[in-house]
XYZ file of N, CA, C and O in Angstrom:
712
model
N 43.549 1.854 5.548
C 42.671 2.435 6.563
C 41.200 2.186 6.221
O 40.417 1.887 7.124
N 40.681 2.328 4.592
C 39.633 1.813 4.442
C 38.703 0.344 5.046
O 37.544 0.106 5.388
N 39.985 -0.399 4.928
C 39.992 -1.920 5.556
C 39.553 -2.003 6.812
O 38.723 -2.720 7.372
N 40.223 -1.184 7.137
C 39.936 -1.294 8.994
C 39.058 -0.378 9.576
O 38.759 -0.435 10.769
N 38.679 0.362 8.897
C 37.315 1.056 9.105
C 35.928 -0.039 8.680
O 34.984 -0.140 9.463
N 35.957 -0.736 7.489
C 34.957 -1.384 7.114
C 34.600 -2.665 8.435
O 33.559 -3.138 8.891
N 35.998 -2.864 8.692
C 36.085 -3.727 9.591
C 35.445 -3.623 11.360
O 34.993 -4.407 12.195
N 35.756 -2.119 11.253
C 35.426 -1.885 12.349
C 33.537 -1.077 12.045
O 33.037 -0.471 12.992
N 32.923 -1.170 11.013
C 31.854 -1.656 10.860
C 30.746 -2.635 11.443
O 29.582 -2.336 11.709
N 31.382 -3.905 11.585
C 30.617 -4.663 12.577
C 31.274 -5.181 13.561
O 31.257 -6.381 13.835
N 32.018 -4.155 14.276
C 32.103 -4.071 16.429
C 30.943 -4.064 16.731
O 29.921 -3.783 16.105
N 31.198 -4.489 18.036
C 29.995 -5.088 19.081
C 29.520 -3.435 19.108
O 28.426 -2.970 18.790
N 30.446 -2.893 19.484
C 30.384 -1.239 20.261
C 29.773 -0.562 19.108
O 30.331 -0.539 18.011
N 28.397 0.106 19.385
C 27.485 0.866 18.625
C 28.681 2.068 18.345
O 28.963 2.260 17.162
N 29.328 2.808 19.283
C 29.918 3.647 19.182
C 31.086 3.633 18.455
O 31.313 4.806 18.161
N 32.070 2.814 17.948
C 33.075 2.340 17.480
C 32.346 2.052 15.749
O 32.827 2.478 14.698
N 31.077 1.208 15.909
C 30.410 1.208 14.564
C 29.961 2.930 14.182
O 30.258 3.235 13.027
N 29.472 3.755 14.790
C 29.108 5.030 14.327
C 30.410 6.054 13.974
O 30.213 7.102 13.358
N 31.674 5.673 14.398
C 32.399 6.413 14.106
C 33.338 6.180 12.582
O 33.517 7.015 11.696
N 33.780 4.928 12.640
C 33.894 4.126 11.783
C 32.764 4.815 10.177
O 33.179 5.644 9.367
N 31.578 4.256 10.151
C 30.563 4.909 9.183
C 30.797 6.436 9.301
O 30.625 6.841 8.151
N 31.083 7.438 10.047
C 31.250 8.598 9.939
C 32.693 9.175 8.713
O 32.775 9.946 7.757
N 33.620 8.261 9.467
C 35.228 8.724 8.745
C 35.078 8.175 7.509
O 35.631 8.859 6.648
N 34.318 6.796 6.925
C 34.156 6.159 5.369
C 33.311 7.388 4.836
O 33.573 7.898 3.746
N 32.082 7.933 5.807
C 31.171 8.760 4.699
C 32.463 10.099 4.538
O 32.427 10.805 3.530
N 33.287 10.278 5.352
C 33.855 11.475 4.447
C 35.347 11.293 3.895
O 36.234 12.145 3.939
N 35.421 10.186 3.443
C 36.313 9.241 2.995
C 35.827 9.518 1.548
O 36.053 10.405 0.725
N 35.139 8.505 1.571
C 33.943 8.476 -0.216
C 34.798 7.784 -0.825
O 35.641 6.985 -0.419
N 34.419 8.281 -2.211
C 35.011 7.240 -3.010
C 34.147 6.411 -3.599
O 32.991 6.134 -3.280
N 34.886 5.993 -4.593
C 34.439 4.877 -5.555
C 34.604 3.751 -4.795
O 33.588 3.148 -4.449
N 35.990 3.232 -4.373
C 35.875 1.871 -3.527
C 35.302 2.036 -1.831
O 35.340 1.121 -1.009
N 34.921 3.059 -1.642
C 34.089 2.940 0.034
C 32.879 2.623 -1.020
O 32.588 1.447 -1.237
N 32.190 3.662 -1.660
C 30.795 3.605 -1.833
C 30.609 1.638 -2.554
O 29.550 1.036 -2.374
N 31.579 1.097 -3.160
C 31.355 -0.215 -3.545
C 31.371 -1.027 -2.519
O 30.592 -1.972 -2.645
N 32.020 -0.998 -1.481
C 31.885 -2.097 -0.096
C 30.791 -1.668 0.479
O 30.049 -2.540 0.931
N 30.397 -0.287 0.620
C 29.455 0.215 1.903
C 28.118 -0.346 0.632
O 26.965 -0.090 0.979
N 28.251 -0.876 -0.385
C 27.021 -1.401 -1.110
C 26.517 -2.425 -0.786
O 25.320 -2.697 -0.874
N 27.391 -3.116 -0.370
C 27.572 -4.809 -0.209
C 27.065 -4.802 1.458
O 26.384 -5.677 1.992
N 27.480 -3.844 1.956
C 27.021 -3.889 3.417
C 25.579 -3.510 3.463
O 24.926 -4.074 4.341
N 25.123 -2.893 2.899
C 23.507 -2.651 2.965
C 22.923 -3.908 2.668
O 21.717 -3.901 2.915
N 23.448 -5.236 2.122
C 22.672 -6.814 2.034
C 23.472 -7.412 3.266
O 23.434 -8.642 3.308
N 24.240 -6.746 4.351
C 25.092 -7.677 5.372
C 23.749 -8.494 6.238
O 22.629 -8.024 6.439
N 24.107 -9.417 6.524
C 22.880 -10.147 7.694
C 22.644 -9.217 8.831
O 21.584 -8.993 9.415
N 23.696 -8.773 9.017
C 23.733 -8.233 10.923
C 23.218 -6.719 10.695
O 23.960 -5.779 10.407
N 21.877 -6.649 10.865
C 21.097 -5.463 11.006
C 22.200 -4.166 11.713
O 22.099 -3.049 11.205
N 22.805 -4.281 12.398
C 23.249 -2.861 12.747
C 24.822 -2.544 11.652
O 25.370 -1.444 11.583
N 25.289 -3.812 10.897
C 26.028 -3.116 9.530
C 25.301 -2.616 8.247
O 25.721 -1.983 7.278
N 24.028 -3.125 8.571
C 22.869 -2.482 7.467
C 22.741 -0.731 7.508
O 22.695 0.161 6.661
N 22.705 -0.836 9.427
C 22.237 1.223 9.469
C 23.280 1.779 9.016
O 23.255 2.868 8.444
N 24.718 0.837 9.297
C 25.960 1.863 9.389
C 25.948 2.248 8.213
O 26.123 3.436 7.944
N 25.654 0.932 6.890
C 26.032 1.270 5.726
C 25.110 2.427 5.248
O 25.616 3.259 4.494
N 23.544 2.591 5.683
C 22.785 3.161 5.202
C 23.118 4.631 5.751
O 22.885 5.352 4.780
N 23.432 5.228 6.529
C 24.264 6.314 7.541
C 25.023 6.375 6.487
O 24.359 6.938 5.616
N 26.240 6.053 6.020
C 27.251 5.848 5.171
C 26.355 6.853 4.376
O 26.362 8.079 4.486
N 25.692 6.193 3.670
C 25.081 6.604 1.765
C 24.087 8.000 2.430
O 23.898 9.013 1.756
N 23.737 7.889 3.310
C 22.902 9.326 4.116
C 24.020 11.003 3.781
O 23.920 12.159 3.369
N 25.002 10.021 4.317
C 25.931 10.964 4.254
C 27.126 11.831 3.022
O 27.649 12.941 3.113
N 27.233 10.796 1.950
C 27.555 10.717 1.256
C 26.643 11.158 -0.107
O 27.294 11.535 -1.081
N 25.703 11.140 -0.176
C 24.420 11.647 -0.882
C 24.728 11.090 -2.676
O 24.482 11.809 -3.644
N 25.251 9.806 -2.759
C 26.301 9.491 -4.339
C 24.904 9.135 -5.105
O 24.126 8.560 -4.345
N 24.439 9.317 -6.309
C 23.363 8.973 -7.249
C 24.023 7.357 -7.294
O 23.130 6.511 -7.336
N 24.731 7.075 -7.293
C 25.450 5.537 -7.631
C 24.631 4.445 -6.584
O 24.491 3.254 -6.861
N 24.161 5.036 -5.427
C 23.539 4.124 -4.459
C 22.144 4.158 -4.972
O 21.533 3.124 -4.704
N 21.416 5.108 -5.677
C 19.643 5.087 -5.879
C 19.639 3.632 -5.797
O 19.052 3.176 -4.815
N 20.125 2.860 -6.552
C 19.276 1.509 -6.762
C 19.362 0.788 -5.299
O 18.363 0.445 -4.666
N 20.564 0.631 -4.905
C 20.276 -0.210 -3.372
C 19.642 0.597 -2.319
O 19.594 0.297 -1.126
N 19.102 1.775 -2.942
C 18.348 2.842 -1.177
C 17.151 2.199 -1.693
O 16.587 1.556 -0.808
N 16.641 2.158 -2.685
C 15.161 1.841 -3.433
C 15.313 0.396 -2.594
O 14.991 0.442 -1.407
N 15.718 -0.704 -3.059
C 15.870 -2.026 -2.286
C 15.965 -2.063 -0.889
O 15.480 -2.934 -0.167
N 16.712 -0.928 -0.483
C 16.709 -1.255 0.870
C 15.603 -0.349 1.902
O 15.713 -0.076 3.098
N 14.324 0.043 0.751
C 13.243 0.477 1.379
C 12.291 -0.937 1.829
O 11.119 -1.001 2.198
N 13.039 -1.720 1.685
C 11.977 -2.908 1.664
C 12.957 -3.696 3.092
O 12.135 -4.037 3.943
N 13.647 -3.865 3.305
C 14.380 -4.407 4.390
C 13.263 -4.254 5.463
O 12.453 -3.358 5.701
N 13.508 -5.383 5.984
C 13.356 -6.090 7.475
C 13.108 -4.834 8.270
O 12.188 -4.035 8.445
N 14.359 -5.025 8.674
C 14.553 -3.741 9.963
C 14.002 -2.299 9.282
O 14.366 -1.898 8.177
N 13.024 -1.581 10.192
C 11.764 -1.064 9.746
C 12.882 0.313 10.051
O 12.324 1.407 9.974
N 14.292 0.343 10.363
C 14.919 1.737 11.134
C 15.797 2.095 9.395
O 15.711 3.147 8.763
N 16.577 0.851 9.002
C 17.221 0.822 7.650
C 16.439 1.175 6.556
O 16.980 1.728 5.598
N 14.836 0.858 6.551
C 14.022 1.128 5.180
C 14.215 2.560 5.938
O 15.320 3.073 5.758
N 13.272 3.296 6.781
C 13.355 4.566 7.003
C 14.534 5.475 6.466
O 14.482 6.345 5.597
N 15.593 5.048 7.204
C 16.591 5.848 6.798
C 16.949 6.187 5.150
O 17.149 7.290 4.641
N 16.953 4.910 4.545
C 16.628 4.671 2.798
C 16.071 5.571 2.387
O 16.595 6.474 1.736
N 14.828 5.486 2.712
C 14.348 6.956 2.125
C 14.459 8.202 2.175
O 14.074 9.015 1.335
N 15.050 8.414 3.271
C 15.663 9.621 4.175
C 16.632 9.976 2.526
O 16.278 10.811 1.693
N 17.785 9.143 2.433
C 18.794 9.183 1.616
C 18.212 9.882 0.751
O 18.249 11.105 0.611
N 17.442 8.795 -0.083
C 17.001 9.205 -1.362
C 16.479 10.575 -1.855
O 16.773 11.394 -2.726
N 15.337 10.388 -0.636
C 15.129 11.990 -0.668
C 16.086 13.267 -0.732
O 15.631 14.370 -1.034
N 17.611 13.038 -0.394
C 18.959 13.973 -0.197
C 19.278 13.567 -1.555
O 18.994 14.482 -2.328
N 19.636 12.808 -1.996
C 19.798 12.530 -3.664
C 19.545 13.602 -4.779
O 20.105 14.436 -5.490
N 18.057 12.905 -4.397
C 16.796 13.557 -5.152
C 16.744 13.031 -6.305
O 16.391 13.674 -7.294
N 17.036 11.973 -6.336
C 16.924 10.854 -7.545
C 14.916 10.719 -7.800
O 14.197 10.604 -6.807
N 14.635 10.739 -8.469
C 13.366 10.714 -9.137
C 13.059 10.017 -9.242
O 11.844 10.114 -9.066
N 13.593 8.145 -9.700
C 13.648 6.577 -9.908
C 12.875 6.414 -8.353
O 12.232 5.387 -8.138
N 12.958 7.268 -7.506
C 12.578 6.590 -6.183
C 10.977 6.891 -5.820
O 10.350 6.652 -4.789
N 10.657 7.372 -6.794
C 8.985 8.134 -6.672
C 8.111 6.296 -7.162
O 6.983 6.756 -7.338
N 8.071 5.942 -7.228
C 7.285 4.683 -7.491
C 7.335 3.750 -6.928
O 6.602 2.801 -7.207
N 8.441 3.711 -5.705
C 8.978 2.746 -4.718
C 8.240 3.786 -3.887
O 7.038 3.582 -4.059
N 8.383 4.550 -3.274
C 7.551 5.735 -2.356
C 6.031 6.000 -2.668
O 5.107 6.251 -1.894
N 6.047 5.897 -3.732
C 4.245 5.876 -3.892
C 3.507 4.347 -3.583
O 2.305 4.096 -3.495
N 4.631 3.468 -3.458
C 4.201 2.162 -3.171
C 4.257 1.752 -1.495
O 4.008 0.770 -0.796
N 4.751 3.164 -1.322
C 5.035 2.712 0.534
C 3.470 3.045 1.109
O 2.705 2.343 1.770
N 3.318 4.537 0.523
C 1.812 4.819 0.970
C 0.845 4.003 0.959
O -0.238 4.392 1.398
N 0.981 2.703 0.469
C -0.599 1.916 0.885
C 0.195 0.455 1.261
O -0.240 -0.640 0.903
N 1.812 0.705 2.287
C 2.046 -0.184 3.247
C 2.252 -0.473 4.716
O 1.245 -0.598 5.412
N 3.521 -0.600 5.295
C 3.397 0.001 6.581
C 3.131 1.158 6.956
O 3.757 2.179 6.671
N 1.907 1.028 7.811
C 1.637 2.760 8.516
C 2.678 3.564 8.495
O 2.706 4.482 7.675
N 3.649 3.374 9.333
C 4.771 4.299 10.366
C 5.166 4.702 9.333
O 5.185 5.930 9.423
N 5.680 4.227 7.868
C 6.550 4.598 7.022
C 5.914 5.356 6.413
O 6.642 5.782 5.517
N 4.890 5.826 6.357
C 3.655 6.758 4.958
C 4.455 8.404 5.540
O 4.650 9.159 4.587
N 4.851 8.913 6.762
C 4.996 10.540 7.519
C 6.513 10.166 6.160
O 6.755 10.928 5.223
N 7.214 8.983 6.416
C 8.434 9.245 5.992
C 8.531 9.599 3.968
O 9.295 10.250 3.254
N 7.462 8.857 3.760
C 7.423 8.600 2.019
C 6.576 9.717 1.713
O 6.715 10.139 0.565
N 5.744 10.303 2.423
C 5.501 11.853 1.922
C 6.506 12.462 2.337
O 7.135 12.577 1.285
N 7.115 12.938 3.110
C 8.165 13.961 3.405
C 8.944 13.894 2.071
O 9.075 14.731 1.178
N 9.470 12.512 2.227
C 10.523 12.515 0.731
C 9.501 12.872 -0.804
O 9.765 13.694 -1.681
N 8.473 12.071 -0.732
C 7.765 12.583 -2.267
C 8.061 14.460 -2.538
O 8.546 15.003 -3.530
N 7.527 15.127 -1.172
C 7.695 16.218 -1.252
C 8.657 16.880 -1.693
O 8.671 17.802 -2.509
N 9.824 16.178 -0.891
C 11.725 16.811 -1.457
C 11.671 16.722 -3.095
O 11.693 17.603 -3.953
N 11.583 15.173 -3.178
C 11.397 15.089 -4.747
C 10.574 15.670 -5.581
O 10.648 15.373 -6.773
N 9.796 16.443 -5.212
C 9.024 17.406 -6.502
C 8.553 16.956 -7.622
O 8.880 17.530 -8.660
N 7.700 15.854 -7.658
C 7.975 15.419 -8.764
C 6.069 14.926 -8.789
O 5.556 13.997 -8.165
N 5.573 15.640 -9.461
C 4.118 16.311 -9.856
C 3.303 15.065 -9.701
O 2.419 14.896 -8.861
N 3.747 14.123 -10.706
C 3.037 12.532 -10.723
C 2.550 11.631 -9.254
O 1.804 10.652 -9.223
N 3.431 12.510 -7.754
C 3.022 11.685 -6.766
C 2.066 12.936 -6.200
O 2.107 13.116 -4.983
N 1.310 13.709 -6.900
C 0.189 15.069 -6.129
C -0.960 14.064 -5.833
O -1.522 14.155 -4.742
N -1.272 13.303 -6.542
C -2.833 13.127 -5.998
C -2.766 12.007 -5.539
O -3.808 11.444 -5.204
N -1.765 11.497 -5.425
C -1.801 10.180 -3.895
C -1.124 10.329 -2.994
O -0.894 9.316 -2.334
N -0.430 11.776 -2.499
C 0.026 12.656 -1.450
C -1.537 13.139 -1.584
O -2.008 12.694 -0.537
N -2.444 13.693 -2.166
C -3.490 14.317 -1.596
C -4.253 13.191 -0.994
O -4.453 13.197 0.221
N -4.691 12.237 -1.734
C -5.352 11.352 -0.811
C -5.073 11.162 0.308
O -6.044 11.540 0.965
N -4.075 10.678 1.155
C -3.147 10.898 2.444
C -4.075 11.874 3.206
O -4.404 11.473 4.322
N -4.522 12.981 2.853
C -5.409 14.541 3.656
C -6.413 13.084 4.583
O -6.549 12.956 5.800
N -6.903 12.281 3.592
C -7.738 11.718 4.978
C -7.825 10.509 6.008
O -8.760 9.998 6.625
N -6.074 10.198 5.915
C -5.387 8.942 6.734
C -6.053 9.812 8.108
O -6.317 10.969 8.436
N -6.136 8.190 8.739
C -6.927 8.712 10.310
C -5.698 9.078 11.507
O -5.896 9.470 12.657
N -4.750 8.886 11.019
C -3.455 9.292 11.626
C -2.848 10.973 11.360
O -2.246 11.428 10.388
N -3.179 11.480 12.335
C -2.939 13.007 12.487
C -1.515 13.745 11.601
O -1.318 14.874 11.151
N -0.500 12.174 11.638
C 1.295 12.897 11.337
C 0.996 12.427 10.285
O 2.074 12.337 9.699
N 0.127 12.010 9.553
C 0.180 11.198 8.245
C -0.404 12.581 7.313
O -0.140 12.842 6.140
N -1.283 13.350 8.278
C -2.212 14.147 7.226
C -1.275 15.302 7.575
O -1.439 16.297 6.868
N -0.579 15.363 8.263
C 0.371 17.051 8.351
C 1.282 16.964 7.115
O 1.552 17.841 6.294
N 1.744 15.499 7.200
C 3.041 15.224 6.309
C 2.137 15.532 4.813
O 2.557 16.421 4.073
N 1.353 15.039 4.571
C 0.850 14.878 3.319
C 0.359 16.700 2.759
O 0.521 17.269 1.679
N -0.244 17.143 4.008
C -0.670 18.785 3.120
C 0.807 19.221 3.099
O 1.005 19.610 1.948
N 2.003 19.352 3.857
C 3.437 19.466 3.751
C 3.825 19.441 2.410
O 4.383 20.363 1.814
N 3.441 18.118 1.859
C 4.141 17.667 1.041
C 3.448 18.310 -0.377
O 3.996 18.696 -1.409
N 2.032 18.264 0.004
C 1.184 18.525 -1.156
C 1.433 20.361 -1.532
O 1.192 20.860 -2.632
N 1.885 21.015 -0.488
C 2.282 22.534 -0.687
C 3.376 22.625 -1.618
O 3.489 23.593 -2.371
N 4.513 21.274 -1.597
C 5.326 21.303 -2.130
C 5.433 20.982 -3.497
O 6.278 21.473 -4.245
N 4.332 19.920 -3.922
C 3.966 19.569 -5.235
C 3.503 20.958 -5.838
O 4.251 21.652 -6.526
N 2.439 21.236 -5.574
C 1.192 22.193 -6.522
C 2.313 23.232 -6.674
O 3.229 23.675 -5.982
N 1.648 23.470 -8.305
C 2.417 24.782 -8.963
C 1.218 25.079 -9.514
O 0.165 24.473 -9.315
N 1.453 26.353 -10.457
C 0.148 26.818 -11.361
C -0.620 25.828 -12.168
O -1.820 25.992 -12.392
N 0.051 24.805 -12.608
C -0.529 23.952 -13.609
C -1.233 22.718 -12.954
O -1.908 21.779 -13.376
N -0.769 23.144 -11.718
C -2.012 21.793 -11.228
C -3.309 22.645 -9.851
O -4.397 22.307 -9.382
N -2.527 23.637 -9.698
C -3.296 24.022 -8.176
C -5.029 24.271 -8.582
O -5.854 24.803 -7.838
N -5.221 23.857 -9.629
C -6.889 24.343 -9.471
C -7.291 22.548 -9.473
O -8.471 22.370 -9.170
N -6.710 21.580 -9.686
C -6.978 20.126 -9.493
C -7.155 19.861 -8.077
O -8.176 19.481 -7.504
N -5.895 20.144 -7.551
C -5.852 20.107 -6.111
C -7.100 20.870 -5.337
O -7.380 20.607 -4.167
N -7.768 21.777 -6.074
C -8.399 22.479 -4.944
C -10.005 21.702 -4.753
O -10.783 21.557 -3.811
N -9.985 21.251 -6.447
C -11.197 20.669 -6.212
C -11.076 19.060 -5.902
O -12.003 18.282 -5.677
N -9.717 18.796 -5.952
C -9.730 17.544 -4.736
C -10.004 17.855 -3.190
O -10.725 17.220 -2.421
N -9.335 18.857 -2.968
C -9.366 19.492 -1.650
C -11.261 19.661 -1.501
O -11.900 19.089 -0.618
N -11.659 20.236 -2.184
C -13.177 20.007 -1.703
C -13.978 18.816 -1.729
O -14.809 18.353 -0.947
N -13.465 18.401 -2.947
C -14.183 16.837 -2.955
C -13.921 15.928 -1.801
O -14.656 14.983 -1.516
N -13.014 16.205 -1.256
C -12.660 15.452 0.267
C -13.107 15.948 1.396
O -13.063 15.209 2.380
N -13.516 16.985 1.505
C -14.142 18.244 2.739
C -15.604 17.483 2.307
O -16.373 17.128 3.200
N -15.895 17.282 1.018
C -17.571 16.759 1.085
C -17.866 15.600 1.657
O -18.624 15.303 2.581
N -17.143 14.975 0.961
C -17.092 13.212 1.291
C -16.667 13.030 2.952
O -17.406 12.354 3.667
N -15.819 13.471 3.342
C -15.562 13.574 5.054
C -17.244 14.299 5.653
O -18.123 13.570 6.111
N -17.335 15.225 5.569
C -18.490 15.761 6.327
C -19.552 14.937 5.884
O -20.434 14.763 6.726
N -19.728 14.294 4.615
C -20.754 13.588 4.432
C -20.860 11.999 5.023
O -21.864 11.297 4.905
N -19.655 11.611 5.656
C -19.636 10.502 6.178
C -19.267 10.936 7.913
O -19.114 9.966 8.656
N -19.144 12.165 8.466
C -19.515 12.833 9.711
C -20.683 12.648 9.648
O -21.015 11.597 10.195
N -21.546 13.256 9.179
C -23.316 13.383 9.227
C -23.880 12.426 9.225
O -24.926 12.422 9.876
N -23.448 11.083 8.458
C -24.094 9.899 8.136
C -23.378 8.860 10.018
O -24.015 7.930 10.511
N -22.381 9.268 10.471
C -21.949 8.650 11.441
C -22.497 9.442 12.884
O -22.364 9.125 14.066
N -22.973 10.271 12.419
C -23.428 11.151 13.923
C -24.903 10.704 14.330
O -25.436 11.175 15.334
């Protein structure tokens, strides 16, 4: 049945592919999670989501390394979701691939703070704070989001005087532009 689920992976029918990836993610396993690996490098972009749906669902530490790789894929819907994963993981290996998204594609920065945030993991605070002054409105919600989620006692007095040092530098380049 595994067989013919993988198989029925890349049908024409979106719907036949989503159900298929549904019954493998609660299937699992050692030999699903090893094919649904191989499918995250398939050519045909829509066995890429299924597989990535798959590992969404399945949440296995065994995938970190191909969600990290497959933040870099083509199809801009499969990197998204990747990180989505990772962030459910909560694998930590993925904080340096995510701190590397923030100074790439726009669209993807709302998604790589959200996850920095899940991940908790102190080392991505002050390039989630920088983010406060992306000129993109969902970029700076995601980032104070995320940055609420970083700061603990041992850093929140850093943050604050980043937080002002950026209130200066913004109003001081308001005043100089007005």
């Amino acid at each position: 049945s595994v067989k013919f689920l993988l198989d029925a992976i890349k049908d024409a029918d979106w719907w036949v592919r989503s159900r298929a990836a549904d019954a493998l993610a609660k299937i699992g396993g050692p030999r699903v999670l090893q094919a649904v690996l191989q499918l995250v490098r398939d050519q045909d972009g829509d066995v890429r989501r299924a597989a990535i749906e798959i590992l969404n669902q399945t949440k296995d530490t065994r995938a970190v390394d191909s969600l990290i790789e497959a933040t870099n894929d083509s199809d801009w819907w499969v990197s998204e979701r990747a990180v989505d994963a990772l962030a459910e993981i909560g694998n930590r290996k993925a904080v340096p691939r995510l701190l590397e998204m923030l100074r790439g594609e726009p669209r993807s920065i709302p998604t790589a703070l959200r996850a920095l945030g899940k991940l908790g993991d102190p080392q991505a605070l002050q390039a989630v704070v920088e983010q406060f002054l992306h000129a993109e409105p969902s970029v700076r919600a995601e980032a104070v989001t995320a940055a609420a989620r970083l700061v603990d006692d041992s850093n929140a007095e850093t943050v604050r005087q980043t937080i002002r040092q950026l209130a200066v530098e913004t109003s001081d380049v308001a005043l100089h532009n007005a």
